Amino acid sequence: MVEINVDKFYSNRAYYPFIPGSIFQALENAYLSGKETAFVSEDEYNVMMSNINASLCPGQ
């Protein structure tokens, strides 16, 4: 498991297409509970970050 900042991902709609459902649910639950962080699967997080980086920084 990896701890991620809720505001960084949940408040940035540009990331929504890249956030797996389980991570989005964890972020939403944490947000609604007033928490600053959420724990998510490390594997899913790594795939999400890879997809975000590939989309926002093509060719790198």
Backbone as ProteinMPNN parsed JSONL, in Angstrom:
{"seq_chain_A": "MVEINVDKFYSNRAYYPFIPGSIFQALENAYLSGKETAFVSEDEYNVMMSNINASLCPGQ", "coords_chain_A": {"N_chain_A": [[0.844, -1.186, 0.0], [0.351, 2.275, -0.609], [0.632, 5.611, 0.5], [-1.166, 8.407, -0.458], [-1.595, 11.865, -1.367], [-4.693, 13.33, -1.002], [-5.781, 15.754, -2.028], [-4.072, 16.397, -4.153], [-4.699, 14.602, -6.23], [-7.537, 14.123, -6.243], [-8.645, 16.638, -6.493], [-7.829, 17.449, -8.942], [-9.049, 17.46, -11.948], [-7.968, 16.805, -14.415], [-6.532, 14.525, -14.028], [-8.414, 12.537, -13.723], [-9.171, 10.714, -15.906], [-7.142, 8.851, -15.725], [-7.131, 7.661, -13.276], [-7.587, 4.716, -11.59], [-10.616, 2.941, -10.755], [-10.704, 1.882, -8.097], [-8.76, 3.4, -6.772], [-9.797, 5.96, -7.115], [-12.124, 5.69, -5.608], [-11.043, 5.307, -3.048], [-9.796, 7.785, -2.723], [-12.027, 9.49, -2.83], [-13.51, 8.588, -0.614], [-11.721, 9.234, 1.452], [-11.612, 12.021, 1.118], [-14.296, 12.761, 1.666], [-14.343, 12.058, 4.296], [-12.741, 13.902, 5.416], [-10.022, 13.509, 5.454], [-6.518, 13.904, 4.763], [-4.908, 12.211, 3.353], [-4.817, 9.079, 1.513], [-4.789, 5.513, 1.447], [-3.613, 3.378, -1.02], [-3.4, 0.757, -3.522], [-0.122, -0.16, -4.306], [0.734, -1.136, -6.791], [-1.369, -0.37, -8.559], [-1.192, 2.387, -8.211], [1.374, 2.907, -9.281], [0.968, 2.212, -11.992], [-0.999, 4.085, -12.643], [0.446, 6.508, -12.289], [2.403, 6.175, -14.234], [0.82, 6.211, -16.546], [-0.241, 8.802, -16.364], [2.102, 10.348, -16.54], [2.979, 9.59, -19.101], [0.961, 10.618, -20.664], [0.899, 13.379, -20.078], [3.477, 14.153, -20.563], [4.419, 13.5, -23.285], [6.624, 11.533, -25.312], [8.771, 11.383, -23.643]], "CA_chain_A": [[0.0, 0.0, 0.0], [1.053, 3.554, -0.717], [-0.169, 6.728, 1.008], [-1.123, 9.513, -1.407], [-2.289, 13.086, -0.988], [-6.03, 13.381, -1.587], [-5.986, 16.993, -2.784], [-3.267, 16.38, -5.386], [-5.347, 13.813, -7.275], [-8.996, 14.251, -6.254], [-9.014, 18.0, -6.89], [-7.307, 17.721, -10.283], [-9.879, 16.708, -12.897], [-7.147, 16.342, -15.539], [-6.058, 13.182, -13.695], [-9.53, 11.6, -13.613], [-9.157, 9.594, -16.865], [-6.041, 7.943, -15.436], [-7.276, 7.122, -11.925], [-8.4, 3.49, -11.518], [-11.806, 3.05, -9.912], [-10.434, 1.62, -6.678], [-8.029, 4.545, -6.231], [-10.742, 7.069, -7.044], [-13.013, 5.432, -4.466], [-10.266, 5.572, -1.825], [-9.635, 9.238, -2.634], [-13.327, 10.084, -2.507], [-13.83, 8.249, 0.785], [-10.854, 10.043, 2.321], [-12.061, 13.411, 0.989], [-15.565, 12.911, 2.38], [-14.068, 11.882, 5.724], [-11.892, 15.0, 5.855], [-8.631, 13.07, 5.581], [-5.595, 14.499, 3.8], [-4.258, 11.157, 2.59], [-5.524, 7.812, 1.324], [-3.916, 4.381, 1.162], [-4.031, 2.706, -2.245], [-2.514, -0.301, -4.012], [1.113, 0.366, -4.898], [0.762, -1.494, -8.206], [-2.288, 0.511, -9.277], [-0.627, 3.735, -8.157], [2.478, 2.984, -10.24], [0.385, 2.216, -13.337], [-1.659, 5.386, -12.8], [1.463, 7.537, -12.468], [3.015, 5.941, -15.542], [-0.127, 6.696, -17.551], [-0.298, 10.265, -16.253], [3.348, 10.888, -17.08], [3.016, 9.348, -20.545], [-0.008, 11.506, -21.303], [1.229, 14.783, -19.884], [4.84, 14.394, -21.033], [4.658, 12.564, -24.375], [7.947, 11.524, -25.906], [9.841, 11.345, -22.64]], "C_chain_A": [[0.889, 1.249, 0.0], [0.101, 4.64, -0.224], [-0.018, 7.898, 0.051], [-1.955, 10.687, -0.896], [-3.619, 13.182, -1.733], [-6.179, 14.593, -2.494], [-5.26, 16.978, -4.127], [-3.999, 15.676, -6.523], [-6.85, 14.062, -7.369], [-9.44, 15.625, -6.738], [-8.558, 18.351, -8.302], [-8.046, 16.867, -11.305], [-9.096, 16.202, -14.106], [-6.634, 14.928, -15.293], [-7.168, 12.131, -13.745], [-9.489, 10.463, -14.638], [-8.115, 8.521, -16.555], [-6.157, 7.262, -14.077], [-8.146, 5.864, -11.969], [-9.544, 3.658, -10.525], [-11.534, 2.857, -8.431], [-9.672, 2.772, -6.028], [-8.966, 5.739, -6.105], [-11.662, 6.907, -5.837], [-12.297, 5.718, -3.147], [-10.071, 7.068, -1.627], [-10.934, 9.913, -2.219], [-13.72, 9.808, -1.062], [-13.006, 9.087, 1.758], [-11.3, 11.5, 2.301], [-13.333, 13.647, 1.809], [-15.404, 12.755, 3.886], [-13.173, 12.981, 6.28], [-10.433, 14.622, 6.037], [-7.784, 13.701, 4.479], [-4.929, 13.463, 2.913], [-5.16, 9.93, 2.483], [-4.486, 6.735, 1.045], [-4.48, 3.62, -0.031], [-3.01, 1.636, -2.618], [-1.294, 0.311, -4.689], [1.179, 0.062, -6.397], [-0.144, -0.581, -9.03], [-1.781, 1.946, -9.304], [0.49, 3.892, -9.189], [1.979, 3.012, -11.681], [-0.261, 3.568, -13.614], [-0.621, 6.476, -13.07], [2.166, 7.393, -13.814], [2.112, 6.471, -16.654], [-0.249, 8.213, -17.539], [0.938, 10.885, -16.887], [3.432, 10.73, -18.591], [2.085, 10.298, -21.279], [0.389, 12.963, -21.235], [2.62, 15.153, -20.39], [5.159, 13.429, -22.181], [6.075, 12.678, -24.925], [9.077, 11.478, -24.917], [9.931, 9.974, -22.032]], "O_chain_A": [[2.0, 1.261, 0.53], [-1.098, 4.591, -0.499], [1.096, 8.34, -0.23], [-2.884, 10.521, -0.106], [-3.651, 13.119, -2.962], [-6.658, 14.464, -3.621], [-5.775, 17.489, -5.122], [-3.921, 16.118, -7.669], [-7.381, 14.199, -8.471], [-10.509, 15.753, -7.334], [-8.866, 19.432, -8.802], [-7.715, 15.698, -11.507], [-9.53, 15.253, -14.759], [-6.333, 14.206, -16.244], [-6.873, 10.937, -13.803], [-9.756, 9.321, -14.263], [-8.2, 7.406, -17.07], [-5.362, 6.377, -13.76], [-9.316, 5.937, -12.345], [-9.442, 4.428, -9.571], [-12.073, 3.587, -7.599], [-9.907, 3.089, -4.862], [-8.935, 6.451, -5.101], [-11.943, 7.874, -5.13], [-12.88, 6.304, -2.235], [-10.166, 7.569, -0.507], [-10.94, 10.797, -1.363], [-14.208, 10.699, -0.367], [-13.523, 9.585, 2.757], [-11.361, 12.145, 3.348], [-13.425, 14.622, 2.555], [-16.22, 13.254, 4.661], [-12.877, 12.998, 7.475], [-9.685, 15.337, 6.704], [-8.283, 13.994, 3.392], [-4.435, 13.795, 1.835], [-6.117, 9.761, 3.239], [-3.43, 7.012, 0.476], [-5.658, 3.263, -0.059], [-1.896, 1.615, -2.094], [-1.42, 1.192, -5.54], [1.626, 0.898, -7.182], [0.264, -0.077, -10.076], [-1.926, 2.641, -10.31], [0.545, 4.9, -9.895], [2.509, 3.758, -12.505], [-0.09, 4.132, -14.695], [-0.795, 7.281, -13.985], [2.486, 8.392, -14.458], [2.588, 7.107, -17.594], [-0.348, 8.837, -18.595], [0.838, 11.827, -17.672], [3.902, 11.63, -19.286], [2.385, 10.735, -22.39], [0.24, 13.702, -22.208], [2.91, 16.327, -20.621], [6.079, 12.621, -22.061], [6.648, 13.766, -24.994], [10.241, 11.53, -25.312], [10.772, 9.738, -21.165]]}, "name": "protein", "num_of_chains": 1, "seq": "MVEINVDKFYSNRAYYPFIPGSIFQALENAYLSGKETAFVSEDEYNVMMSNINASLCPGQ"}
